[in-house]
Structures are given as C-alpha cells and as structure tokens.
Coordinates of N, CA and C in Angstrom, one line a residue:
Chain A
N1 N 5.4 62.8 5.7 CA 5.3 62.7 6.9 C 6.1 62.6 8.1
A2 N 6.9 61.4 8.2 CA 7.0 60.3 8.4 C 7.0 60.5 10.3
G3 N 7.8 62.4 10.6 CA 7.8 62.0 11.4 C 9.3 61.2 12.8
V4 N 9.0 61.2 13.3 CA 11.1 60.4 14.1 C 10.7 58.3 14.2
T5 N 12.3 58.6 13.0 CA 12.2 57.6 13.0 C 13.3 56.5 13.3
Q6 N 13.1 55.7 13.6 CA 14.9 55.2 14.2 C 14.9 53.4 13.6
T7 N 16.6 53.4 13.4 CA 16.9 51.3 13.3 C 17.9 51.3 13.9
P8 N 18.1 50.0 14.0 CA 16.8 49.1 14.2 C 15.8 48.7 14.7
K9 N 15.0 48.7 14.4 CA 13.2 48.4 15.2 C 13.8 46.8 16.9
F10 N 14.6 45.9 16.6 CA 15.6 44.8 17.0 C 16.8 44.9 17.2
Q11 N 18.0 44.8 17.7 CA 19.1 44.0 17.9 C 18.7 43.0 19.1
V12 N 19.7 42.3 18.7 CA 20.5 41.2 19.5 C 22.5 41.6 19.5
L13 N 23.0 41.3 20.8 CA 24.5 41.6 20.7 C 25.1 41.0 21.7
K14 N 25.8 40.6 21.7 CA 26.3 39.9 23.5 C 27.5 40.8 23.5
T15 N 28.4 40.8 24.6 CA 28.9 41.4 25.9 C 29.7 41.9 24.5
G16 N 30.0 43.4 24.2 CA 31.3 43.8 24.2 C 31.3 43.6 23.0
Q17 N 30.6 43.5 22.1 CA 29.7 43.9 21.0 C 29.8 45.6 20.6
S18 N 29.8 45.9 19.6 CA 29.6 47.2 19.0 C 27.6 47.8 18.5
M19 N 27.6 48.5 18.2 CA 26.3 49.3 17.6 C 26.2 50.4 17.7
T20 N 25.4 50.7 16.6 CA 24.8 52.3 16.5 C 23.7 52.3 15.8
L21 N 22.7 53.0 17.6 CA 21.8 53.1 16.7 C 21.2 54.5 15.8
Q22 N 20.5 54.8 14.2 CA 19.9 55.2 14.2 C 18.7 55.8 14.3
C23 N 18.6 57.4 14.1 CA 17.8 58.8 14.1 C 17.5 59.1 13.3
A24 N 17.0 59.4 12.7 CA 16.6 60.9 11.9 C 15.1 61.1 12.0
Q25 N 14.5 63.2 12.2 CA 14.0 63.5 12.0 C 13.1 63.9 11.0
D26 N 12.3 64.4 10.5 CA 11.6 65.0 9.2 C 10.7 66.3 9.4
M27 N 11.0 66.6 10.5 CA 10.1 68.2 11.1 C 11.2 69.7 11.5
N28 N 12.5 68.7 10.9 CA 12.6 70.7 10.9 C 13.0 70.6 12.1
H29 N 13.5 70.5 13.1 CA 13.4 70.3 14.3 C 14.9 70.8 14.8
N30 N 14.9 71.7 15.9 CA 17.0 72.0 16.0 C 17.4 70.3 17.1
S31 N 16.6 70.6 18.2 CA 16.6 69.7 19.1 C 16.7 68.3 19.1
M32 N 17.3 67.7 19.6 CA 16.8 65.8 19.7 C 17.0 65.1 20.8
Y33 N 17.0 64.4 21.2 CA 17.3 63.7 22.6 C 17.6 62.3 22.2
W34 N 18.0 61.3 22.8 CA 17.9 59.9 23.5 C 18.0 59.3 24.5
Y35 N 17.2 58.6 25.1 CA 16.6 58.1 25.9 C 16.5 56.5 26.6
R36 N 16.0 56.3 27.8 CA 16.1 55.0 27.4 C 14.9 54.4 28.2
Q37 N 14.4 53.6 27.9 CA 13.2 53.3 29.2 C 13.2 51.5 30.5
D38 N 13.4 51.8 31.3 CA 13.5 50.0 31.7 C 12.1 49.9 32.9
P39 N 11.8 48.7 32.7 CA 11.2 48.2 34.0 C 11.1 49.6 35.2
G40 N 9.6 49.8 35.6 CA 9.6 50.5 36.3 C 10.7 51.9 36.6
M41 N 11.3 51.9 35.3 CA 12.1 54.0 35.4 C 11.0 54.3 34.6
G42 N 11.1 55.6 34.9 CA 10.6 56.5 34.1 C 12.2 57.2 32.4
L43 N 11.7 57.3 31.5 CA 12.6 58.0 30.6 C 14.4 58.5 31.1
R44 N 14.1 57.7 31.1 CA 16.2 57.6 30.9 C 17.1 58.9 30.8
L45 N 17.7 60.4 29.9 CA 18.2 60.9 29.3 C 19.3 60.8 29.2
I46 N 20.1 59.9 28.4 CA 21.2 59.8 28.0 C 22.2 60.7 27.2
Y47 N 21.4 61.1 26.2 CA 22.0 62.9 26.0 C 21.5 63.6 25.2
Y48 N 21.5 64.2 24.5 CA 20.8 65.0 23.8 C 21.7 66.5 23.0
S49 N 20.9 66.9 21.6 CA 21.9 68.0 20.8 C 20.6 69.0 21.4
A50 N 20.9 70.2 21.3 CA 19.7 71.4 21.4 C 20.6 72.1 19.8
S51 N 21.3 71.9 19.2 CA 21.3 72.3 17.8 C 21.8 71.8 17.0
E52 N 21.9 71.6 15.9 CA 23.4 70.7 15.1 C 24.7 71.3 15.3
G53 N 25.5 70.8 15.5 CA 26.8 71.3 16.0 C 26.4 70.5 17.8
T54 N 25.4 70.6 17.8 CA 25.7 70.1 19.4 C 25.9 68.8 20.3
T55 N 26.3 68.6 21.2 CA 26.0 67.3 21.9 C 26.7 68.0 23.0
D56 N 25.3 66.8 24.4 CA 25.1 66.6 25.9 C 24.9 66.0 26.6
K57 N 25.5 65.5 27.7 CA 25.6 64.5 28.1 C 23.8 64.5 28.8
G58 N 23.2 63.0 29.3 CA 22.2 63.5 30.1 C 22.3 63.0 31.6
E59 N 21.1 61.9 32.3 CA 20.8 61.4 33.0 C 22.5 60.3 33.2
V60 N 22.3 60.0 32.0 CA 23.5 58.2 32.3 C 23.6 58.8 30.3
P61 N 24.8 59.5 30.6 CA 26.2 59.1 29.3 C 26.8 57.8 29.5
N62 N 27.6 57.0 30.2 CA 28.0 56.5 30.8 C 27.5 55.1 30.1
G63 N 29.0 54.6 28.5 CA 28.9 53.0 28.1 C 28.2 54.6 26.4
Y64 N 27.9 55.3 26.2 CA 27.5 55.4 25.0 C 28.4 56.5 24.3
N65 N 28.2 57.0 23.6 CA 28.1 58.1 22.4 C 27.3 58.3 21.0
V66 N 27.7 59.8 21.3 CA 26.6 60.5 20.5 C 27.0 61.2 18.7
S67 N 26.9 61.1 18.0 CA 26.8 62.4 16.8 C 25.7 62.7 16.3
R68 N 25.6 64.1 16.5 CA 24.9 64.6 15.6 C 25.0 65.2 14.3
L69 N 25.1 64.2 13.5 CA 25.8 64.6 12.2 C 25.2 65.2 10.9
N70 N 24.0 65.6 11.1 CA 23.4 67.1 9.9 C 21.7 67.3 11.3
K71 N 21.2 68.6 10.3 CA 19.7 68.4 11.2 C 19.3 67.4 11.6
R72 N 18.6 66.8 10.9 CA 18.0 65.7 11.1 C 18.6 64.6 11.3
E73 N 19.2 63.7 11.2 CA 19.6 62.8 12.4 C 20.8 63.0 13.6
F74 N 20.3 62.3 14.2 CA 20.9 62.0 15.1 C 21.3 60.4 16.0
S75 N 23.2 60.3 16.2 CA 23.1 58.6 16.3 C 23.6 58.0 17.7
L76 N 23.8 57.7 18.0 CA 23.2 56.4 19.6 C 24.6 55.8 19.3
R77 N 25.6 56.1 19.7 CA 27.0 54.1 19.8 C 27.4 53.2 21.3
L78 N 26.5 52.0 21.4 CA 27.9 52.0 22.3 C 28.6 51.2 22.2
E79 N 29.5 51.3 22.2 CA 30.7 51.3 21.7 C 31.7 49.2 22.8
S80 N 31.2 49.2 23.6 CA 31.8 47.8 23.4 C 30.2 47.9 24.9
A81 N 29.2 46.8 24.5 CA 27.7 46.8 24.8 C 28.4 45.4 26.1
A82 N 26.8 45.7 27.3 CA 27.3 45.4 28.6 C 26.0 44.8 29.1
P83 N 25.5 44.1 29.6 CA 24.3 43.7 29.5 C 23.1 44.5 30.7
S84 N 23.5 45.4 31.4 CA 23.2 46.9 32.2 C 22.3 47.8 30.8
Q85 N 22.8 47.4 29.3 CA 22.5 48.2 28.7 C 21.0 47.9 27.8
T86 N 20.4 46.5 28.0 CA 19.2 45.7 27.8 C 18.5 46.6 28.3
S87 N 17.7 47.3 26.7 CA 16.8 48.5 27.0 C 16.1 48.0 26.2
V88 N 15.0 49.1 26.2 CA 14.3 50.3 24.4 C 14.2 51.0 25.2
Y89 N 15.2 51.7 23.3 CA 15.6 52.9 23.1 C 15.2 53.8 23.1
F90 N 14.6 55.0 23.1 CA 13.9 56.3 22.0 C 14.6 57.4 21.5
C91 N 14.5 57.9 20.7 CA 15.2 58.8 19.9 C 13.9 60.1 19.7
A92 N 14.7 61.5 20.1 CA 12.6 62.5 20.7 C 13.4 63.3 19.5
S93 N 12.7 64.6 19.0 CA 13.1 65.0 18.7 C 11.7 66.5 18.7
S94 N 12.5 68.0 18.6 CA 11.8 68.7 20.0 C 11.5 70.1 18.4
P95 N 11.2 71.1 18.3 CA 11.3 72.5 18.2 C 12.9 73.3 18.2
R96 N 12.7 73.1 19.5 CA 14.4 73.8 20.3 C 14.1 73.1 21.8
T97 N 15.4 73.2 22.8 CA 15.1 72.6 23.5 C 13.6 73.5 24.8
A98 N 13.7 73.4 25.9 CA 13.4 74.1 27.5 C 11.4 74.0 26.7
T99 N 11.0 73.9 27.3 CA 9.1 73.6 27.2 C 8.4 73.6 25.9
Y100 N 8.9 73.0 25.0 CA 8.9 73.0 24.1 C 8.0 71.0 24.1
E101 N 7.0 70.6 23.1 CA 6.7 68.9 23.4 C 8.1 68.8 22.5
Q102 N 7.8 67.3 22.8 CA 9.0 65.8 22.9 C 8.3 64.8 21.8
Y103 N 8.2 64.7 20.6 CA 7.3 63.5 19.7 C 8.6 62.5 19.5
F104 N 8.5 61.1 20.1 CA 9.0 59.7 20.1 C 8.6 59.7 18.9
G105 N 10.5 58.9 18.3 CA 10.3 58.0 16.9 C 9.7 56.1 17.7
P106 N 9.6 55.5 17.4 CA 9.5 53.8 17.7 C 9.9 53.1 19.0
G107 N 11.0 53.2 18.8 CA 11.9 52.3 19.9 C 12.5 51.5 19.0
T108 N 13.9 51.0 19.7 CA 14.7 50.4 19.3 C 14.5 49.7 20.8
R109 N 14.5 47.9 20.4 CA 14.4 47.1 21.8 C 15.6 46.5 21.1
L110 N 17.1 46.8 23.1 CA 18.8 46.2 22.5 C 19.1 45.0 23.2
T111 N 18.9 43.8 23.6 CA 18.7 42.7 24.4 C 20.6 43.0 24.1
V112 N 21.3 42.5 24.6 CA 22.7 42.4 25.5 C 22.6 40.6 26.6
T113 N 23.3 40.0 25.6 CA 23.6 38.4 26.6 C 25.0 38.7 26.8
Chain B
E1 N 16.4 67.6 45.4 CA 15.8 67.2 43.4 C 14.6 67.6 43.4
D2 N 15.0 67.3 41.7 CA 14.1 67.7 41.3 C 13.2 66.1 41.1
Q3 N 12.5 65.8 40.9 CA 11.1 64.3 40.9 C 10.3 64.4 40.7
V4 N 9.3 64.0 40.7 CA 8.0 63.2 39.6 C 7.5 62.1 39.7
T5 N 6.5 61.8 40.9 CA 6.5 60.8 41.3 C 4.0 60.8 40.4
Q6 N 3.8 59.1 39.8 CA 2.6 59.3 39.3 C 2.7 57.8 39.7
S7 N 0.5 57.6 40.3 CA -0.5 57.1 40.9 C -1.7 57.2 40.1
P8 N -1.9 55.9 40.3 CA -1.9 55.0 40.6 C -1.2 54.0 39.7
E9 N -0.3 53.7 40.2 CA 0.9 52.7 39.0 C -0.2 51.5 38.2
A10 N -1.1 51.5 38.1 CA -2.4 50.5 37.4 C -3.7 51.1 37.7
L11 N -4.7 51.5 37.3 CA -5.6 51.6 37.8 C -7.1 50.5 36.4
R12 N -7.9 50.1 36.4 CA -8.4 48.9 35.8 C -9.9 49.9 36.2
L13 N -10.6 50.4 34.9 CA -11.4 51.3 35.0 C -12.8 49.9 34.4
Q14 N -14.3 49.9 34.5 CA -15.1 49.9 33.4 C -14.6 50.9 32.0
E15 N -16.3 50.1 31.3 CA -16.1 51.5 30.0 C -17.0 51.9 30.4
G16 N -17.2 53.9 30.5 CA -17.5 54.3 31.1 C -17.8 55.0 32.5
E17 N -16.0 54.1 33.3 CA -16.4 54.5 35.0 C -14.7 55.7 34.9
S18 N -15.6 56.9 35.1 CA -14.5 58.2 34.3 C -13.9 58.6 35.9
S19 N -12.5 58.0 36.0 CA -11.2 58.4 37.2 C -10.0 59.6 36.8
S20 N -9.1 59.4 37.3 CA -8.4 60.5 37.5 C -7.0 60.0 37.5
L21 N -6.4 60.5 36.9 CA -4.0 60.0 37.3 C -3.9 61.0 37.8
N22 N -3.3 61.2 38.8 CA -2.3 61.5 39.5 C -0.8 61.7 38.5
C23 N 0.0 63.3 38.9 CA 1.2 63.4 38.6 C 1.3 64.4 39.6
S24 N 2.4 63.9 40.2 CA 2.7 65.1 41.8 C 4.5 65.7 41.3
Y25 N 4.4 66.7 41.8 CA 6.4 67.2 41.0 C 6.9 67.8 41.6
T26 N 7.9 67.6 42.3 CA 9.0 68.9 43.4 C 9.9 69.1 42.3
V27 N 9.8 70.7 41.8 CA 11.2 71.1 40.9 C 11.3 72.5 41.5
S28 N 11.9 72.7 41.2 CA 12.9 74.4 41.9 C 12.8 75.4 40.6
G29 N 11.6 74.9 40.0 CA 11.4 76.0 38.9 C 11.1 75.4 38.0
L30 N 8.5 75.8 37.8 CA 8.6 74.6 36.6 C 8.0 75.4 35.7
R31 N 8.6 74.8 34.5 CA 8.4 76.4 33.2 C 7.4 75.2 31.8
G32 N 7.1 73.9 32.7 CA 6.0 73.4 31.7 C 5.6 71.6 32.3
L33 N 4.2 71.5 32.5 CA 4.3 70.0 32.3 C 3.9 68.8 31.7
F34 N 4.1 68.2 31.0 CA 3.6 67.0 29.6 C 3.2 66.2 30.9
W35 N 2.2 65.3 28.9 CA 1.5 64.0 29.2 C 1.6 63.5 27.6
Y36 N 2.1 62.7 28.6 CA 1.7 60.7 27.6 C 1.2 60.2 27.2
R37 N 0.4 59.5 25.9 CA 0.2 58.6 26.3 C 0.9 57.4 25.9
Q38 N 1.4 56.2 25.9 CA 2.4 55.6 25.3 C 1.5 53.8 25.4
D39 N 1.9 53.2 23.9 CA 0.8 51.8 23.7 C 2.1 51.0 23.7
P40 N 1.6 50.0 23.9 CA 2.7 48.6 24.3 C 3.8 49.1 22.4
G41 N 4.6 49.1 23.4 CA 5.8 48.7 21.8 C 5.5 49.0 21.2
K42 N 5.7 50.5 21.7 CA 5.7 52.2 20.8 C 6.1 53.4 21.6
G43 N 6.0 54.1 21.2 CA 6.6 55.7 21.6 C 6.4 56.0 22.2
P44 N 6.3 57.2 22.9 CA 4.9 58.1 24.1 C 4.7 59.1 22.7
E45 N 3.4 59.0 22.7 CA 2.6 60.6 22.0 C 2.5 61.4 22.4
F46 N 2.3 62.6 22.0 CA 2.5 64.0 23.0 C 0.9 63.8 22.9
L47 N 0.6 64.6 24.7 CA -0.9 65.0 24.7 C -1.0 66.4 25.1
F48 N -0.4 66.6 25.8 CA -1.0 68.5 26.8 C 0.7 68.5 27.4
T49 N 0.6 70.0 26.7 CA 1.8 71.1 28.0 C 0.2 71.3 28.5
L50 N 1.0 72.3 29.7 CA 0.0 72.7 30.5 C 1.3 73.7 31.1
Y51 N 1.4 74.8 31.1 CA 2.2 75.8 31.6 C 2.3 76.5 33.5
S52 N 0.8 76.9 33.8 CA 1.0 77.8 34.9 C -0.4 77.0 35.4
A53 N -0.3 77.1 36.7 CA -1.6 77.1 37.6 C -2.4 77.6 37.1
G54 N -3.8 76.4 37.3 CA -4.7 76.6 37.6 C -5.0 76.4 35.6
E55 N -4.2 76.2 34.7 CA -4.3 76.3 32.7 C -4.7 74.5 32.8
E56 N -5.9 74.7 32.7 CA -6.8 73.3 31.9 C -6.6 73.2 30.3
K57 N -6.2 71.2 30.3 CA -6.2 71.6 28.5 C -7.3 69.9 28.3
E58 N -8.5 70.2 27.1 CA -9.6 69.3 26.5 C -8.3 68.5 25.6
K59 N -9.1 66.9 25.7 CA -8.7 66.4 23.4 C -9.5 65.5 24.0
E60 N -10.6 65.1 23.1 CA -12.1 64.2 23.0 C -12.1 63.4 25.1
R61 N -12.5 62.5 25.3 CA -12.4 62.8 26.7 C -11.4 62.7 28.0
L62 N -10.8 63.3 27.3 CA -9.0 63.3 28.6 C -8.9 64.8 29.2
K63 N -9.3 64.7 30.0 CA -9.0 66.2 30.5 C -7.2 66.9 31.4
A64 N -7.1 68.1 31.3 CA -5.5 68.2 32.3 C -5.5 69.2 33.2
T65 N -5.1 68.9 33.4 CA -5.9 70.5 34.9 C -4.0 70.5 35.7
L66 N -3.7 71.3 36.5 CA -2.8 71.8 36.7 C -2.1 72.5 37.8
T67 N -1.9 71.9 39.1 CA -1.8 73.7 40.7 C -0.1 73.4 40.9
K68 N 0.3 74.2 41.5 CA 1.4 73.8 42.1 C 2.5 73.0 42.4
K69 N 1.3 72.0 42.8 CA 2.1 71.4 43.4 C 1.5 68.7 42.6
E70 N 0.7 69.7 41.4 CA 0.4 68.2 40.9 C -0.4 68.6 39.4
S71 N -0.3 67.5 38.6 CA -1.1 67.8 37.9 C -2.4 66.4 38.1
F72 N -3.2 66.2 37.2 CA -5.0 65.6 37.5 C -4.3 65.0 35.6
L73 N -4.7 63.8 35.2 CA -5.6 64.2 34.3 C -6.7 62.8 34.4
H74 N -8.0 63.9 33.7 CA -8.9 63.1 34.3 C -9.6 62.6 32.9
I75 N -10.7 61.4 32.8 CA -10.5 60.8 31.7 C -12.0 61.3 32.3
T76 N -13.2 60.8 31.4 CA -13.8 60.6 31.2 C -14.6 60.2 29.9
A77 N -16.6 59.1 30.9 CA -16.3 57.8 30.2 C -15.4 57.2 29.2
P78 N -14.6 55.7 30.1 CA -13.2 56.1 29.2 C -13.6 54.7 27.9
K79 N -13.4 54.7 27.2 CA -13.7 53.1 25.8 C -12.5 52.5 26.2
P80 N -12.3 51.2 25.9 CA -11.9 50.5 25.7 C -10.0 50.3 25.2
E81 N -9.7 51.6 24.3 CA -9.4 52.2 22.9 C -8.4 53.1 24.2
D82 N -9.0 53.7 24.9 CA -7.9 54.7 25.9 C -7.3 53.9 26.7
S83 N -7.3 52.4 27.0 CA -6.7 51.1 27.0 C -4.8 52.0 26.8
A84 N -4.2 52.3 27.8 CA -2.3 51.8 27.6 C -1.5 53.4 28.6
T85 N -0.8 53.7 28.8 CA 0.0 54.2 29.9 C 1.0 55.1 29.7
Y86 N 0.0 56.2 30.7 CA 0.0 57.7 31.0 C 1.0 58.2 31.4
L87 N 1.8 58.9 31.3 CA 2.9 59.6 31.4 C 3.1 60.6 31.3
C88 N 3.9 61.4 32.4 CA 3.6 62.5 33.0 C 5.9 62.6 32.7
A89 N 6.1 64.2 32.4 CA 7.5 64.9 32.5 C 6.6 66.6 32.6
V90 N 8.8 66.5 32.9 CA 8.3 68.1 34.0 C 9.2 68.3 33.0
D91 N 9.4 69.9 33.3 CA 10.1 70.5 32.0 C 10.9 71.1 33.3
S92 N 12.1 71.7 34.1 CA 12.7 72.6 35.1 C 12.4 73.8 34.7
G93 N 13.4 73.5 33.2 CA 14.2 75.0 32.7 C 15.5 74.6 32.4
T94 N 15.6 72.9 32.8 CA 17.3 73.3 32.3 C 17.9 71.9 31.0
Y95 N 17.0 72.2 30.7 CA 17.7 71.2 29.0 C 16.5 69.8 30.0
K96 N 16.4 69.5 30.3 CA 16.8 68.2 30.9 C 15.0 67.7 31.7
Y97 N 13.7 66.9 30.9 CA 12.6 66.2 31.3 C 12.4 65.1 32.5
I98 N 11.7 65.7 33.4 CA 12.3 64.5 34.0 C 10.8 63.2 33.9
F99 N 11.3 62.7 34.3 CA 9.6 61.7 33.4 C 9.1 61.0 34.2
G100 N 7.6 60.4 34.8 CA 7.7 59.7 35.8 C 7.7 58.4 35.6
T101 N 6.9 57.6 36.1 CA 6.9 56.3 35.9 C 5.5 54.7 35.0
G102 N 4.8 56.1 35.4 CA 3.3 56.2 34.4 C 2.1 55.0 35.0
T103 N 1.6 55.9 34.5 CA 0.2 54.9 35.2 C -0.1 54.0 34.3
R104 N -0.5 52.7 34.6 CA -1.0 51.9 33.4 C -3.1 51.8 33.1
L105 N -3.0 52.3 32.3 CA -4.2 51.5 32.7 C -5.2 50.7 31.6
K106 N -6.3 50.3 32.4 CA -6.9 49.0 31.4 C -8.5 50.0 31.3
V107 N -9.5 49.4 30.5 CA -10.6 49.5 30.4 C -11.0 49.0 29.4
L108 N -12.6 48.4 31.1 CA -13.5 47.0 29.9 C -13.5 47.0 29.6
A109 N -13.9 46.5 28.4 CA -15.8 46.7 27.4 C -17.3 45.8 28.8

C-alpha cells in the first residue's frame, strides 16, 4: 500500500518548456488535489477533482491544466513553464471532498530557469 | 475573507519543555480543522481532525484542542524527533482547504 505517489521527484525546466507531473493513489479515494508550496506561504490549491470525471479550479489555476485519467490518477500539466512556477508541488487525495483528511504525496520540486 | 494564521512562526524547545502552537481562523462556517506534520523534503502527514468547539484529540505527546476562534496543538515533554513544521488547515465547506503557513518546531536534546 504505497498511498500517494508522485513522479518525478525533481525537475528543472527552461522557460517555455512543458511538462506533466504524475500522481497516483491506491487508497480508492474519490477526490484528488494539486497544491503548490512556496516559502512563507501556505499550501495553495491549484486544481482539484471531487470525483472521477470532474475537475475544478482552485486558488491559483493560471498556467496549469489537469486531467483525471481514472479514479487512481490525476496529472498536472504546465504548458509553457515560467520562473514564477518554481515551487514544490504536492498531490493529495481524500475519500471525498468536504471535511475529510487529505493524504499527501512526497512532492515534486520544480525549478524553472 | 477566510483566513488561517499560525503562531509562532518558529519555536525552539529543550527536550522535555512543553509548549503550545496556535492556529487562529476566521471562516464563515467551520466544518473541520486539521493538523498536519511536515518533515523537511516530505509531504504533510495527517495528525488530527477537529469538528466542533470543545473537542480534543490526542496522539502520543500531542494534544489538539478547538475553540470557536482558534485551535491549539499542545506538545508535552517533546523529544528531538518531534522537530518538524506543523500545519493547520480549515475546511469552510467550499471543498477548498485553507492552510496556514505553519510553525517550525525545533526540539533540542
């Protein structure tokens, strides 16, 4: 039982390059989330998926797209990376939205030069 | 606007020196308050959920309490392995958790 897994762990991109961050969970959770964490700021929600087949914007969605591939997998895509997207990205899952604890992956540290 | 504030930003304790971390919140309707622990280079790890004022939860040396305006994470006789950043988050019923910026705790042997 691996919980929430994320790939890659580290990534360096040049401005304008694209990439996809992968996330998978094996807890049969319905809801999945993408956050970014920056120094001095709390975790900020980028996008979430309340259930398979649905996605919604969070607090900071600009510059990102997501795909809920199936119940297990939720990917985050940066179409044209910018230095402002340098951050640590966390994927999380929960049984459902609304007042359930979320379980986080180990994170992806992304640097955009 | 919904907001979560944690204090202090950083705390250094001697091993065995008990203390409390604070999480104050302003939300339109609290559905749940969560405490997480985050070690350097890792994702947050769930500790507790509190739903209503007066509720308390305990786990080893940690005890979380909730009032109508704030939550406390009490650490009793901490050990060096308790060193981490402790995050607080609230669910105001909008499917979006609001996280505080955390308290960095360092426990010295």
